[in-house]
Amino acid sequence: MKSSVLTRYRVMAYVTAVMLLILCACMVAKYGFDKGEGLTLVVSQVHGVLYIIYLIFAFDLGSKAKWPFGKLLWVLVSGTIPTAAFFVERNVVRDVEPLITDGSPVTAKA
């Protein structure tokens, strides 16, 4: 597996997690203080689009790493639980790094 598959998953995991935290803060402002209704709408839509991209990259990584269905489902759902994606991303990197090849051709010995 190429390292770019893991890199794009990691980027989207962090971006999605940060956007979810921002969305949570906007929801508190909207429903707790009646402020920022328009901002909440924009942030929720941006998070939704980014989450779809995260799902695609996480599914791609999971299929290439040959994860069992339970692990893949946990990684996919972690983008909806505030702060979970930070912890799941760390575990995914630890599990996937040994599977990464550098992409250079392997020379066969005669």
mmCIF file with all atom_site columns, C-alpha atoms in Angstrom:
data_model
loop_
_atom_site.group_PDB
_atom_site.id
_atom_site.type_symbol
_atom_site.label_atom_id
_atom_site.label_alt_id
_atom_site.label_comp_id
_atom_site.label_asym_id
_atom_site.label_entity_id
_atom_site.label_seq_id
_atom_site.pdbx_PDB_ins_code
_atom_site.Cartn_x
_atom_site.Cartn_y
_atom_site.Cartn_z
_atom_site.occupancy
_atom_site.B_iso_or_equiv
_atom_site.pdbx_formal_charge
_atom_site.auth_seq_id
_atom_site.auth_comp_id
_atom_site.auth_asym_id
_atom_site.auth_atom_id
_atom_site.pdbx_PDB_model_num
ATOM 1   C CA . MET A 1 1   ? 0.000   0.000   0.000  1.00 0.00 ? 1   MET A CA 1
ATOM 2   C CA . LYS A 1 2   ? 1.229   3.486   -0.790 1.00 0.00 ? 2   LYS A CA 1
ATOM 3   C CA . SER A 1 3   ? 1.782   6.046   1.936  1.00 0.00 ? 3   SER A CA 1
ATOM 4   C CA . SER A 1 4   ? -0.447  8.535   0.111  1.00 0.00 ? 4   SER A CA 1
ATOM 5   C CA . VAL A 1 5   ? -3.513  6.447   1.026  1.00 0.00 ? 5   VAL A CA 1
ATOM 6   C CA . LEU A 1 6   ? -2.698  6.836   4.714  1.00 0.00 ? 6   LEU A CA 1
ATOM 7   C CA . THR A 1 7   ? -1.768  10.506  4.347  1.00 0.00 ? 7   THR A CA 1
ATOM 8   C CA . ARG A 1 8   ? -5.027  11.538  2.757  1.00 0.00 ? 8   ARG A CA 1
ATOM 9   C CA . TYR A 1 9   ? -6.968  9.575   5.385  1.00 0.00 ? 9   TYR A CA 1
ATOM 10  C CA . ARG A 1 10  ? -5.038  11.332  8.159  1.00 0.00 ? 10  ARG A CA 1
ATOM 11  C CA . VAL A 1 11  ? -5.646  14.793  6.680  1.00 0.00 ? 11  VAL A CA 1
ATOM 12  C CA . MET A 1 12  ? -9.362  14.171  6.317  1.00 0.00 ? 12  MET A CA 1
ATOM 13  C CA . ALA A 1 13  ? -9.600  12.637  9.792  1.00 0.00 ? 13  ALA A CA 1
ATOM 14  C CA . TYR A 1 14  ? -8.158  15.779  11.373 1.00 0.00 ? 14  TYR A CA 1
ATOM 15  C CA . VAL A 1 15  ? -10.127 18.175  9.184  1.00 0.00 ? 15  VAL A CA 1
ATOM 16  C CA . THR A 1 16  ? -13.378 16.328  9.846  1.00 0.00 ? 16  THR A CA 1
ATOM 17  C CA . ALA A 1 17  ? -12.723 16.158  13.588 1.00 0.00 ? 17  ALA A CA 1
ATOM 18  C CA . VAL A 1 18  ? -11.944 19.872  13.831 1.00 0.00 ? 18  VAL A CA 1
ATOM 19  C CA . MET A 1 19  ? -15.016 20.774  11.784 1.00 0.00 ? 19  MET A CA 1
ATOM 20  C CA . LEU A 1 20  ? -17.157 18.593  14.044 1.00 0.00 ? 20  LEU A CA 1
ATOM 21  C CA . LEU A 1 21  ? -15.863 20.420  17.112 1.00 0.00 ? 21  LEU A CA 1
ATOM 22  C CA . ILE A 1 22  ? -16.624 23.748  15.439 1.00 0.00 ? 22  ILE A CA 1
ATOM 23  C CA . LEU A 1 23  ? -20.082 22.466  14.562 1.00 0.00 ? 23  LEU A CA 1
ATOM 24  C CA . CYS A 1 24  ? -20.676 21.464  18.194 1.00 0.00 ? 24  CYS A CA 1
ATOM 25  C CA . ALA A 1 25  ? -19.700 24.961  19.342 1.00 0.00 ? 25  ALA A CA 1
ATOM 26  C CA . CYS A 1 26  ? -22.050 26.474  16.754 1.00 0.00 ? 26  CYS A CA 1
ATOM 27  C CA . MET A 1 27  ? -24.887 24.230  17.943 1.00 0.00 ? 27  MET A CA 1
ATOM 28  C CA . VAL A 1 28  ? -24.344 25.334  21.537 1.00 0.00 ? 28  VAL A CA 1
ATOM 29  C CA . ALA A 1 29  ? -24.423 28.963  20.411 1.00 0.00 ? 29  ALA A CA 1
ATOM 30  C CA . LYS A 1 30  ? -27.528 28.397  18.289 1.00 0.00 ? 30  LYS A CA 1
ATOM 31  C CA . TYR A 1 31  ? -29.638 26.417  20.740 1.00 0.00 ? 31  TYR A CA 1
ATOM 32  C CA . GLY A 1 32  ? -28.188 27.676  24.004 1.00 0.00 ? 32  GLY A CA 1
ATOM 33  C CA . PHE A 1 33  ? -27.897 31.378  23.258 1.00 0.00 ? 33  PHE A CA 1
ATOM 34  C CA . ASP A 1 34  ? -30.017 31.907  20.110 1.00 0.00 ? 34  ASP A CA 1
ATOM 35  C CA . LYS A 1 35  ? -26.984 33.208  18.189 1.00 0.00 ? 35  LYS A CA 1
ATOM 36  C CA . GLY A 1 36  ? -25.337 32.202  14.920 1.00 0.00 ? 36  GLY A CA 1
ATOM 37  C CA . GLU A 1 37  ? -28.127 30.373  13.112 1.00 0.00 ? 37  GLU A CA 1
ATOM 38  C CA . GLY A 1 38  ? -26.681 31.203  9.687  1.00 0.00 ? 38  GLY A CA 1
ATOM 39  C CA . LEU A 1 39  ? -23.166 30.212  10.703 1.00 0.00 ? 39  LEU A CA 1
ATOM 40  C CA . THR A 1 40  ? -24.434 26.909  12.060 1.00 0.00 ? 40  THR A CA 1
ATOM 41  C CA . LEU A 1 41  ? -26.093 26.148  8.738  1.00 0.00 ? 41  LEU A CA 1
ATOM 42  C CA . VAL A 1 42  ? -22.904 26.850  6.786  1.00 0.00 ? 42  VAL A CA 1
ATOM 43  C CA . VAL A 1 43  ? -20.657 24.897  9.171  1.00 0.00 ? 43  VAL A CA 1
ATOM 44  C CA . SER A 1 44  ? -23.020 21.909  9.161  1.00 0.00 ? 44  SER A CA 1
ATOM 45  C CA . GLN A 1 45  ? -23.063 21.787  5.368  1.00 0.00 ? 45  GLN A CA 1
ATOM 46  C CA . VAL A 1 46  ? -19.279 22.086  5.117  1.00 0.00 ? 46  VAL A CA 1
ATOM 47  C CA . HIS A 1 47  ? -18.847 19.354  7.711  1.00 0.00 ? 47  HIS A CA 1
ATOM 48  C CA . GLY A 1 48  ? -21.279 17.150  5.778  1.00 0.00 ? 48  GLY A CA 1
ATOM 49  C CA . VAL A 1 49  ? -19.323 17.459  2.550  1.00 0.00 ? 49  VAL A CA 1
ATOM 50  C CA . LEU A 1 50  ? -15.997 16.898  4.328  1.00 0.00 ? 50  LEU A CA 1
ATOM 51  C CA . TYR A 1 51  ? -17.432 13.875  6.135  1.00 0.00 ? 51  TYR A CA 1
ATOM 52  C CA . ILE A 1 52  ? -18.423 12.312  2.807  1.00 0.00 ? 52  ILE A CA 1
ATOM 53  C CA . ILE A 1 53  ? -14.848 12.789  1.555  1.00 0.00 ? 53  ILE A CA 1
ATOM 54  C CA . TYR A 1 54  ? -13.584 11.304  4.840  1.00 0.00 ? 54  TYR A CA 1
ATOM 55  C CA . LEU A 1 55  ? -15.835 8.259   4.326  1.00 0.00 ? 55  LEU A CA 1
ATOM 56  C CA . ILE A 1 56  ? -14.431 7.695   0.853  1.00 0.00 ? 56  ILE A CA 1
ATOM 57  C CA . PHE A 1 57  ? -10.810 7.921   2.005  1.00 0.00 ? 57  PHE A CA 1
ATOM 58  C CA . ALA A 1 58  ? -11.391 5.802   5.121  1.00 0.00 ? 58  ALA A CA 1
ATOM 59  C CA . PHE A 1 59  ? -13.183 3.131   3.099  1.00 0.00 ? 59  PHE A CA 1
ATOM 60  C CA . ASP A 1 60  ? -10.344 3.132   0.567  1.00 0.00 ? 60  ASP A CA 1
ATOM 61  C CA . LEU A 1 61  ? -7.779  2.711   3.337  1.00 0.00 ? 61  LEU A CA 1
ATOM 62  C CA . GLY A 1 62  ? -9.813  0.002   5.033  1.00 0.00 ? 62  GLY A CA 1
ATOM 63  C CA . SER A 1 63  ? -10.244 -1.990  1.857  1.00 0.00 ? 63  SER A CA 1
ATOM 64  C CA . LYS A 1 64  ? -6.540  -1.799  1.041  1.00 0.00 ? 64  LYS A CA 1
ATOM 65  C CA . ALA A 1 65  ? -5.578  -2.720  4.612  1.00 0.00 ? 65  ALA A CA 1
ATOM 66  C CA . LYS A 1 66  ? -8.139  -5.575  4.558  1.00 0.00 ? 66  LYS A CA 1
ATOM 67  C CA . TRP A 1 67  ? -9.822  -4.580  7.810  1.00 0.00 ? 67  TRP A CA 1
ATOM 68  C CA . PRO A 1 68  ? -12.672 -6.633  9.218  1.00 0.00 ? 68  PRO A CA 1
ATOM 69  C CA . PHE A 1 69  ? -16.126 -5.057  8.894  1.00 0.00 ? 69  PHE A CA 1
ATOM 70  C CA . GLY A 1 70  ? -16.320 -4.072  12.577 1.00 0.00 ? 70  GLY A CA 1
ATOM 71  C CA . LYS A 1 71  ? -13.102 -2.089  12.480 1.00 0.00 ? 71  LYS A CA 1
ATOM 72  C CA . LEU A 1 72  ? -14.057 -0.397  9.219  1.00 0.00 ? 72  LEU A CA 1
ATOM 73  C CA . LEU A 1 73  ? -17.441 0.558   10.654 1.00 0.00 ? 73  LEU A CA 1
ATOM 74  C CA . TRP A 1 74  ? -15.815 2.018   13.798 1.00 0.00 ? 74  TRP A CA 1
ATOM 75  C CA . VAL A 1 75  ? -13.420 4.117   11.702 1.00 0.00 ? 75  VAL A CA 1
ATOM 76  C CA . LEU A 1 76  ? -16.269 5.365   9.509  1.00 0.00 ? 76  LEU A CA 1
ATOM 77  C CA . VAL A 1 77  ? -18.495 6.274   12.469 1.00 0.00 ? 77  VAL A CA 1
ATOM 78  C CA . SER A 1 78  ? -15.690 8.009   14.369 1.00 0.00 ? 78  SER A CA 1
ATOM 79  C CA . GLY A 1 79  ? -16.165 11.053  12.157 1.00 0.00 ? 79  GLY A CA 1
ATOM 80  C CA . THR A 1 80  ? -19.537 11.649  13.811 1.00 0.00 ? 80  THR A CA 1
ATOM 81  C CA . ILE A 1 81  ? -18.397 11.473  17.450 1.00 0.00 ? 81  ILE A CA 1
ATOM 82  C CA . PRO A 1 82  ? -16.654 14.624  18.720 1.00 0.00 ? 82  PRO A CA 1
ATOM 83  C CA . THR A 1 83  ? -12.941 13.973  19.476 1.00 0.00 ? 83  THR A CA 1
ATOM 84  C CA . ALA A 1 84  ? -13.194 10.244  18.572 1.00 0.00 ? 84  ALA A CA 1
ATOM 85  C CA . ALA A 1 85  ? -11.520 10.743  15.195 1.00 0.00 ? 85  ALA A CA 1
ATOM 86  C CA . PHE A 1 86  ? -8.353  12.028  16.897 1.00 0.00 ? 86  PHE A CA 1
ATOM 87  C CA . PHE A 1 87  ? -7.959  8.810   18.886 1.00 0.00 ? 87  PHE A CA 1
ATOM 88  C CA . VAL A 1 88  ? -9.056  6.471   16.107 1.00 0.00 ? 88  VAL A CA 1
ATOM 89  C CA . GLU A 1 89  ? -6.663  8.141   13.664 1.00 0.00 ? 89  GLU A CA 1
ATOM 90  C CA . ARG A 1 90  ? -3.754  7.475   15.990 1.00 0.00 ? 90  ARG A CA 1
ATOM 91  C CA . ASN A 1 91  ? -4.660  3.781   16.260 1.00 0.00 ? 91  ASN A CA 1
ATOM 92  C CA . VAL A 1 92  ? -5.150  3.482   12.503 1.00 0.00 ? 92  VAL A CA 1
ATOM 93  C CA . VAL A 1 93  ? -1.718  4.962   11.808 1.00 0.00 ? 93  VAL A CA 1
ATOM 94  C CA . ARG A 1 94  ? -0.115  2.549   14.246 1.00 0.00 ? 94  ARG A CA 1
ATOM 95  C CA . ASP A 1 95  ? -1.853  -0.407  12.598 1.00 0.00 ? 95  ASP A CA 1
ATOM 96  C CA . VAL A 1 96  ? -1.340  0.625   8.959  1.00 0.00 ? 96  VAL A CA 1
ATOM 97  C CA . GLU A 1 97  ? 2.253   1.922   8.955  1.00 0.00 ? 97  GLU A CA 1
ATOM 98  C CA . PRO A 1 98  ? 3.778   -1.594  8.814  1.00 0.00 ? 98  PRO A CA 1
ATOM 99  C CA . LEU A 1 99  ? 1.725   -2.278  5.659  1.00 0.00 ? 99  LEU A CA 1
ATOM 100 C CA . ILE A 1 100 ? 3.130   0.694   3.743  1.00 0.00 ? 100 ILE A CA 1
ATOM 101 C CA . THR A 1 101 ? 5.591   0.040   0.963  1.00 0.00 ? 101 THR A CA 1
ATOM 102 C CA . ASP A 1 102 ? 7.916   2.710   -0.323 1.00 0.00 ? 102 ASP A CA 1
ATOM 103 C CA . GLY A 1 103 ? 6.933   2.105   -3.954 1.00 0.00 ? 103 GLY A CA 1
ATOM 104 C CA . SER A 1 104 ? 10.426  1.260   -5.160 1.00 0.00 ? 104 SER A CA 1
ATOM 105 C CA . PRO A 1 105 ? 10.772  -1.846  -7.324 1.00 0.00 ? 105 PRO A CA 1
ATOM 106 C CA . VAL A 1 106 ? 11.936  -4.990  -5.587 1.00 0.00 ? 106 VAL A CA 1
ATOM 107 C CA . THR A 1 107 ? 14.953  -6.705  -7.105 1.00 0.00 ? 107 THR A CA 1
ATOM 108 C CA . ALA A 1 108 ? 14.782  -10.498 -7.240 1.00 0.00 ? 108 ALA A CA 1
ATOM 109 C CA . LYS A 1 109 ? 17.902  -12.365 -6.216 1.00 0.00 ? 109 LYS A CA 1
ATOM 110 C CA . ALA A 1 110 ? 19.045  -15.179 -8.485 1.00 0.00 ? 110 ALA A CA 1
#
